[in-house]
PDB file of C-alpha atoms and ligand atoms in Angstrom:
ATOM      1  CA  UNK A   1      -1.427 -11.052-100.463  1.00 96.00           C
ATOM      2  CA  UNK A   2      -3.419 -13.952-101.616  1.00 98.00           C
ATOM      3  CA  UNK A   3      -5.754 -15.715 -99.346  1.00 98.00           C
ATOM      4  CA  UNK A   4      -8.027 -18.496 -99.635  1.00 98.00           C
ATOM      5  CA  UNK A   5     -10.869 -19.708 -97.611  1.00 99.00           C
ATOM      6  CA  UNK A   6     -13.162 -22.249 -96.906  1.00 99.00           C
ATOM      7  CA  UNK A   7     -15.692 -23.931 -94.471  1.00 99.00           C
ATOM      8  CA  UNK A   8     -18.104 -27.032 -94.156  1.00 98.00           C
ATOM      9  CA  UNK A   9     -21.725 -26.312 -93.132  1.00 98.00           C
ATOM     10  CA  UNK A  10     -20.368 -25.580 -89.476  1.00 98.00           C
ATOM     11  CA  UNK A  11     -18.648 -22.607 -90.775  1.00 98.00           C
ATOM     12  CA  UNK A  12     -20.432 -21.697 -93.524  1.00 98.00           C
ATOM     13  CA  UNK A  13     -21.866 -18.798 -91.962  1.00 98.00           C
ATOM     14  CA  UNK A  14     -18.411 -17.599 -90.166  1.00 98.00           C
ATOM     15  CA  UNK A  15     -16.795 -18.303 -93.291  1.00 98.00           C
ATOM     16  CA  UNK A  16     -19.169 -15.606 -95.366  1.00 98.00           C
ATOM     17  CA  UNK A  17     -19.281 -13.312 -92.766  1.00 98.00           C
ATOM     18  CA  UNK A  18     -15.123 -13.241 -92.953  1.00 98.00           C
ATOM     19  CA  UNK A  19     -15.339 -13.439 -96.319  1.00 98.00           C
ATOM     20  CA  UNK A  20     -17.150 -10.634 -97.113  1.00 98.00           C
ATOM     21  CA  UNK A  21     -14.726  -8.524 -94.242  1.00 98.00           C
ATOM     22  CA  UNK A  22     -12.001  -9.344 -96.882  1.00 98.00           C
ATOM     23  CA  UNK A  23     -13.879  -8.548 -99.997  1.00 98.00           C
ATOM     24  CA  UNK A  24     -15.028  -5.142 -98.449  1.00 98.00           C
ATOM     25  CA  UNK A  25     -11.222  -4.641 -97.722  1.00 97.00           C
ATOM     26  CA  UNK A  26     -10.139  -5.261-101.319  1.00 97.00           C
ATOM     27  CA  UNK A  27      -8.911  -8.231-100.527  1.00 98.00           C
ATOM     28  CA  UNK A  28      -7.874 -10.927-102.954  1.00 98.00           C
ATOM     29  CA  UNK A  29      -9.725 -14.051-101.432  1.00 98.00           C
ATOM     30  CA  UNK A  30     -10.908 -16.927-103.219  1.00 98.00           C
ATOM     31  CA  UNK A  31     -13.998 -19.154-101.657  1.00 98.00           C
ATOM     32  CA  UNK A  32     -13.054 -22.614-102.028  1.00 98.00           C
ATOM     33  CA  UNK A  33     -17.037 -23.413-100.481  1.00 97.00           C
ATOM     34  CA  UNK A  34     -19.080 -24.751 -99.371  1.00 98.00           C
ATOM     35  CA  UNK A  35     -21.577 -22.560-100.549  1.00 98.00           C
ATOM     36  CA  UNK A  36     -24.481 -23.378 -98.317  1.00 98.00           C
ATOM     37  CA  UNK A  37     -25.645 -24.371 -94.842  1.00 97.00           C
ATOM     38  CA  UNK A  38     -26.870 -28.081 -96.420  1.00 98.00           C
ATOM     39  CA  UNK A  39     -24.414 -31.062 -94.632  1.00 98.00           C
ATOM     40  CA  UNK A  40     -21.026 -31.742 -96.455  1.00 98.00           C
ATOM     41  CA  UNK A  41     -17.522 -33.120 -96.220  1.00 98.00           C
ATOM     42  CA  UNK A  42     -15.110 -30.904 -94.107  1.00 98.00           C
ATOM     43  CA  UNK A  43     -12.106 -33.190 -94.977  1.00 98.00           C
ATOM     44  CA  UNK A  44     -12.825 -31.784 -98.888  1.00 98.00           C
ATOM     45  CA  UNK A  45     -12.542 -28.209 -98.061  1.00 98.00           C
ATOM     46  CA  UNK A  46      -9.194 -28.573 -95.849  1.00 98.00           C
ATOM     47  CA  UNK A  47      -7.954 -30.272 -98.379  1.00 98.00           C
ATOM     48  CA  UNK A  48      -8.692 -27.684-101.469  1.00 98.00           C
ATOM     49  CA  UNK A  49      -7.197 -25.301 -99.379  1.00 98.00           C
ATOM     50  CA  UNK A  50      -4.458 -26.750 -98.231  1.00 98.00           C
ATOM     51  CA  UNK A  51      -3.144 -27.954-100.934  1.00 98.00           C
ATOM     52  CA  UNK A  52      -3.275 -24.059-102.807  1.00 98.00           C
ATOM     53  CA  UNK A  53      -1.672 -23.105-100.238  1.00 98.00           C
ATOM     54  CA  UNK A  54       1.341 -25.523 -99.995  1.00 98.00           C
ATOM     55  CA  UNK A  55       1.741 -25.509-103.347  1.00 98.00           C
ATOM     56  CA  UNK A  56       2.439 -21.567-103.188  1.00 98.00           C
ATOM     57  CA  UNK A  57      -0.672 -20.228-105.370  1.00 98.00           C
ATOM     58  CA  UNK A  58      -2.107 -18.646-101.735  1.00 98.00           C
ATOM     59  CA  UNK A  59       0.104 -16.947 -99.275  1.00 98.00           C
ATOM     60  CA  UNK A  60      -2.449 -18.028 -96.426  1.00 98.00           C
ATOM     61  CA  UNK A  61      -5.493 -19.920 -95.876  1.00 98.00           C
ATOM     62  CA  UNK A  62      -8.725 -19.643 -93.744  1.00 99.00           C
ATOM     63  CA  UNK A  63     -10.866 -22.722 -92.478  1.00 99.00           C
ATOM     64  CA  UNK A  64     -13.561 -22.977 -90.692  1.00 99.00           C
ATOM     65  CA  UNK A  65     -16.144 -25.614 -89.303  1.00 98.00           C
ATOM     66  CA  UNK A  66     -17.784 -26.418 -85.977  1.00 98.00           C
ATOM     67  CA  UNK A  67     -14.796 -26.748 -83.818  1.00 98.00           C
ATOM     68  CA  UNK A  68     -11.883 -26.250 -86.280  1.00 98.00           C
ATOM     69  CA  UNK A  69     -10.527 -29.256 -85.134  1.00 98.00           C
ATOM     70  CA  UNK A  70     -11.791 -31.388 -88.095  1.00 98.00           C
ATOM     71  CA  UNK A  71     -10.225 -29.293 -90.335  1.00 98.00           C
ATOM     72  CA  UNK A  72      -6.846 -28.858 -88.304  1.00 98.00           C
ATOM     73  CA  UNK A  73      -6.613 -32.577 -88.467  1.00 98.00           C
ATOM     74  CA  UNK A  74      -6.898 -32.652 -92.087  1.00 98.00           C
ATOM     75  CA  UNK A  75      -5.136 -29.829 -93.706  1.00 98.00           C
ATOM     76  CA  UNK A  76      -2.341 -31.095 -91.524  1.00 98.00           C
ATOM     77  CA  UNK A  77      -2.213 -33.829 -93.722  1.00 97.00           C
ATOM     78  CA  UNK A  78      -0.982 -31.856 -96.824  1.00 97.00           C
ATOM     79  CA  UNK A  79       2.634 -31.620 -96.785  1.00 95.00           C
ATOM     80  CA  UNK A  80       3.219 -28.107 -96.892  1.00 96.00           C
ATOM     81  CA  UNK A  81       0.082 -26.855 -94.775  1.00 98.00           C
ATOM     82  CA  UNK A  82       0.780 -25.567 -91.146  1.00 98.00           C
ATOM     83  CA  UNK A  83      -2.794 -25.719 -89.828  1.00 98.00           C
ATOM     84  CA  UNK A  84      -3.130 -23.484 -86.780  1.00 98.00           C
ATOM     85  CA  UNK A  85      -6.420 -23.525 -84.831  1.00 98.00           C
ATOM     86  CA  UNK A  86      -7.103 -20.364 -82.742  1.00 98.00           C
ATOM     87  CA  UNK A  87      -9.278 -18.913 -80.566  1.00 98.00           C
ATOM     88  CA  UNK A  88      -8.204 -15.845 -79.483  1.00 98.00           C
ATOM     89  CA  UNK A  89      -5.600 -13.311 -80.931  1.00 98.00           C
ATOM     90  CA  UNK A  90      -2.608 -14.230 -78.842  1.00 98.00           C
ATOM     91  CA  UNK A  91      -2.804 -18.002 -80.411  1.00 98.00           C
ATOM     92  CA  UNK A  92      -3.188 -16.256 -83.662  1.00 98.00           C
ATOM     93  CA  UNK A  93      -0.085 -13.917 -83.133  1.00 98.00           C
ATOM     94  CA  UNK A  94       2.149 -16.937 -81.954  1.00 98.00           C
ATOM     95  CA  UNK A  95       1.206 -19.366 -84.268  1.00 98.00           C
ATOM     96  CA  UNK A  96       2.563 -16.828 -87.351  1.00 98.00           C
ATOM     97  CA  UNK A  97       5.475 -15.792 -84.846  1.00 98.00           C
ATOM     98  CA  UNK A  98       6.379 -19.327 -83.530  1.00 98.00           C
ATOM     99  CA  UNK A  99       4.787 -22.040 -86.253  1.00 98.00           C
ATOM    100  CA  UNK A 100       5.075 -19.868 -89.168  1.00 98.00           C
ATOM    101  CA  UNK A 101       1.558 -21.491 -89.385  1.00 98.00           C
ATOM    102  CA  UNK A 102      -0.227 -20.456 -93.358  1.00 98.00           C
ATOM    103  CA  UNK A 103      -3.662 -21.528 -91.964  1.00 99.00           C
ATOM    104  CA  UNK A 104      -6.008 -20.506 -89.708  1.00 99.00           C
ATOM    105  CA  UNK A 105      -8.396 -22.584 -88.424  1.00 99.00           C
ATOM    106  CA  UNK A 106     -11.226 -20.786 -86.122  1.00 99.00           C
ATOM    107  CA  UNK A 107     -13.954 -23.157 -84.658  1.00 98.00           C
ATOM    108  CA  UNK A 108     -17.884 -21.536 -85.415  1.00 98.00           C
ATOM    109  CA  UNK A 109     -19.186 -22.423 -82.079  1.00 98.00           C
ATOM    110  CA  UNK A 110     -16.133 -21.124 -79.978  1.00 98.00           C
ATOM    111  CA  UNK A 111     -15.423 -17.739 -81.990  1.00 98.00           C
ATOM    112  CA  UNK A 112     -17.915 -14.977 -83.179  1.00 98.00           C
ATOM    113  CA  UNK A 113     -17.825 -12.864 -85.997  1.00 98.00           C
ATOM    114  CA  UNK A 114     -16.635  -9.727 -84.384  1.00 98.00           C
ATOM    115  CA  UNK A 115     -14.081 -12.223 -82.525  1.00 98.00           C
ATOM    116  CA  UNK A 116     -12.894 -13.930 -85.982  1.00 98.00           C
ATOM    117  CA  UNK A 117     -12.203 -10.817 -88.101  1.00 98.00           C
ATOM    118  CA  UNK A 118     -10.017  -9.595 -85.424  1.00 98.00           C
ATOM    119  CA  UNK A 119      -7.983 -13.602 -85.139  1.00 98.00           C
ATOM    120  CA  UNK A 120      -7.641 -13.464 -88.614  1.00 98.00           C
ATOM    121  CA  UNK A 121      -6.212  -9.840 -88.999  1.00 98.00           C
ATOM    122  CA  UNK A 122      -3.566 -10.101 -86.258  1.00 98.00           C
ATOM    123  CA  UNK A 123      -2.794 -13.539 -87.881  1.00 98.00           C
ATOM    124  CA  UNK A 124      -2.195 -11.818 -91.845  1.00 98.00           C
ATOM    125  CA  UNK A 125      -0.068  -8.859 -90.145  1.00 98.00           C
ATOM    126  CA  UNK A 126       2.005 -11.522 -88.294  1.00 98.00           C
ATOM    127  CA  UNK A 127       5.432 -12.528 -88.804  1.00 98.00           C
ATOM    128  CA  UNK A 128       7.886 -15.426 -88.439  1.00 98.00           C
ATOM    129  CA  UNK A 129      10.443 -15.282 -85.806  1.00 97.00           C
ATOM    130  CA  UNK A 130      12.819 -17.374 -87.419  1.00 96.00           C
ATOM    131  CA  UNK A 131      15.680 -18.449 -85.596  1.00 95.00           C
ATOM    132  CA  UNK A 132      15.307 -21.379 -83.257  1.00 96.00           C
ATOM    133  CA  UNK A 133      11.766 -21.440 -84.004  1.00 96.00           C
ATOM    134  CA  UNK A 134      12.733 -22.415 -88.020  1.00 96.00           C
ATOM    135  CA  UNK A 135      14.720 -24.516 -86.730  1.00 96.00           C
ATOM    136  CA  UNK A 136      11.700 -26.613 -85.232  1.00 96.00           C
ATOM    137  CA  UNK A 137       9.728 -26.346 -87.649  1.00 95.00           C
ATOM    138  CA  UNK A 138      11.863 -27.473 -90.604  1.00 95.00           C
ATOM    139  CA  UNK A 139      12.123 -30.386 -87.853  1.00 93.00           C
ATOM    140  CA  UNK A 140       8.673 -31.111 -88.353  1.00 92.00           C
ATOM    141  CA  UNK A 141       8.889 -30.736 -92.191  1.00 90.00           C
ATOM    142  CA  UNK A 142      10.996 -33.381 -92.026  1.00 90.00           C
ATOM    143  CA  UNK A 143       9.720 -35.785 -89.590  1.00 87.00           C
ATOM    144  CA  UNK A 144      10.704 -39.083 -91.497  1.00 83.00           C
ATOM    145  CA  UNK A 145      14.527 -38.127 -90.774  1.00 86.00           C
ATOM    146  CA  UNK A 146      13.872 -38.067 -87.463  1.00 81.00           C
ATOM    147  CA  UNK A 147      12.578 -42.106 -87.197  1.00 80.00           C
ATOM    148  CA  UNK A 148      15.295 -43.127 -90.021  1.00 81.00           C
ATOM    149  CA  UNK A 149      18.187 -41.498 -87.580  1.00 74.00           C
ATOM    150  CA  UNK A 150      16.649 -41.593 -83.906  1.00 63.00           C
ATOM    151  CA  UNK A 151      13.568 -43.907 -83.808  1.00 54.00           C
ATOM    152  CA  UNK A 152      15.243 -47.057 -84.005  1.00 51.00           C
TER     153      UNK A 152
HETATM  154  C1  RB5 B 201     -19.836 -31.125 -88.605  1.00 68.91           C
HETATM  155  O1  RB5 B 201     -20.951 -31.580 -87.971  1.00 68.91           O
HETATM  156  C2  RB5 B 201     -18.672 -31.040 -87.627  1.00 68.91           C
HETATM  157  O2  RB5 B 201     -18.279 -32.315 -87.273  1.00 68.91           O
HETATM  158  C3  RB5 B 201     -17.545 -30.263 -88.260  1.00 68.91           C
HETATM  159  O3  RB5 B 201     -17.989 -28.974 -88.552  1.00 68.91           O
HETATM  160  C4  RB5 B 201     -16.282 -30.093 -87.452  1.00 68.91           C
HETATM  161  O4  RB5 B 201     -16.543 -29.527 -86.213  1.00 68.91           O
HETATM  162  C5  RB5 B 201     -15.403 -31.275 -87.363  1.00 68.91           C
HETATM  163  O5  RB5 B 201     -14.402 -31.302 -86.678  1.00 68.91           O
END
């Protein structure tokens, strides 16, 4: 399994902590940054990921920043991405179960360390449902047909 992660200065420190978790596991996990605590971008980093991950070179991404939601916002943008900000294991479960969600988004000030290595392993040993659920979300894969058919 290939994963990818990244962070702004909000998560920087998360985003180490988690990364070296992975590394120590054998992991393959590439660190898209930042690579400090000093103030950047957060729309970068969702992006970098994002996009390696919608464009099938990672089977699952990791953000982090402050709250997670700047970066849910934003690697929602890349068509593809399924951005899934949790705080707690149950969210993580559902999101792979329900969403089919290949990123997880966990917020610095609202999950610890302890707390994020657990999110993120429930959320890699996850599965898709399918059925109805695929259903809704090829739905939102293909949101334009929706306003060209019932929008008008
Ligand atoms: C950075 O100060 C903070 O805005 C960022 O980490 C994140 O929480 C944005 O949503």
């Amino acid at each position: 399994m290939k994963l990818i992660i990244g962070s702004d200065h909000g998560g920087f420190a998360l985003k180490e902590s988690l990364l070296a978790h992975f590394l120590e596991q054998g992991c393959d996990i590439a660190n898209m940054g930042c690579f400090s605590e000093e103030s950047v971008d957060y729309p970068l980093y969702a992006f970098k990921v994002a996009q390696a991950v919608a464009a099938g070179e990672k089977d699952f991404g990791i953000l982090v920043c402050t709250t997670g939601i700047g970066m849910s916002i934003a690697a929602n943008k890349v068509k593809g991405a399924r951005a899934a900000l949790c705080s707690n294991e149950l969210a993580a479960r559902l999101s792979r179960n329900h969403n089919n969600a290949n990123i997880l988004v966990l917020g610095a000030r609202f999950v610890d360390s302890a707390n994020a290595k657990r999110i993120a392993g429930i959320f890699l040993e996850s599965s898709f449902d399918g059925g109805r659920h695929d259903r809704r979300v090829g739905m939102i894969d293909n949101y334009q047909t929706f306003f060209d058919t019932e929008g008008q």
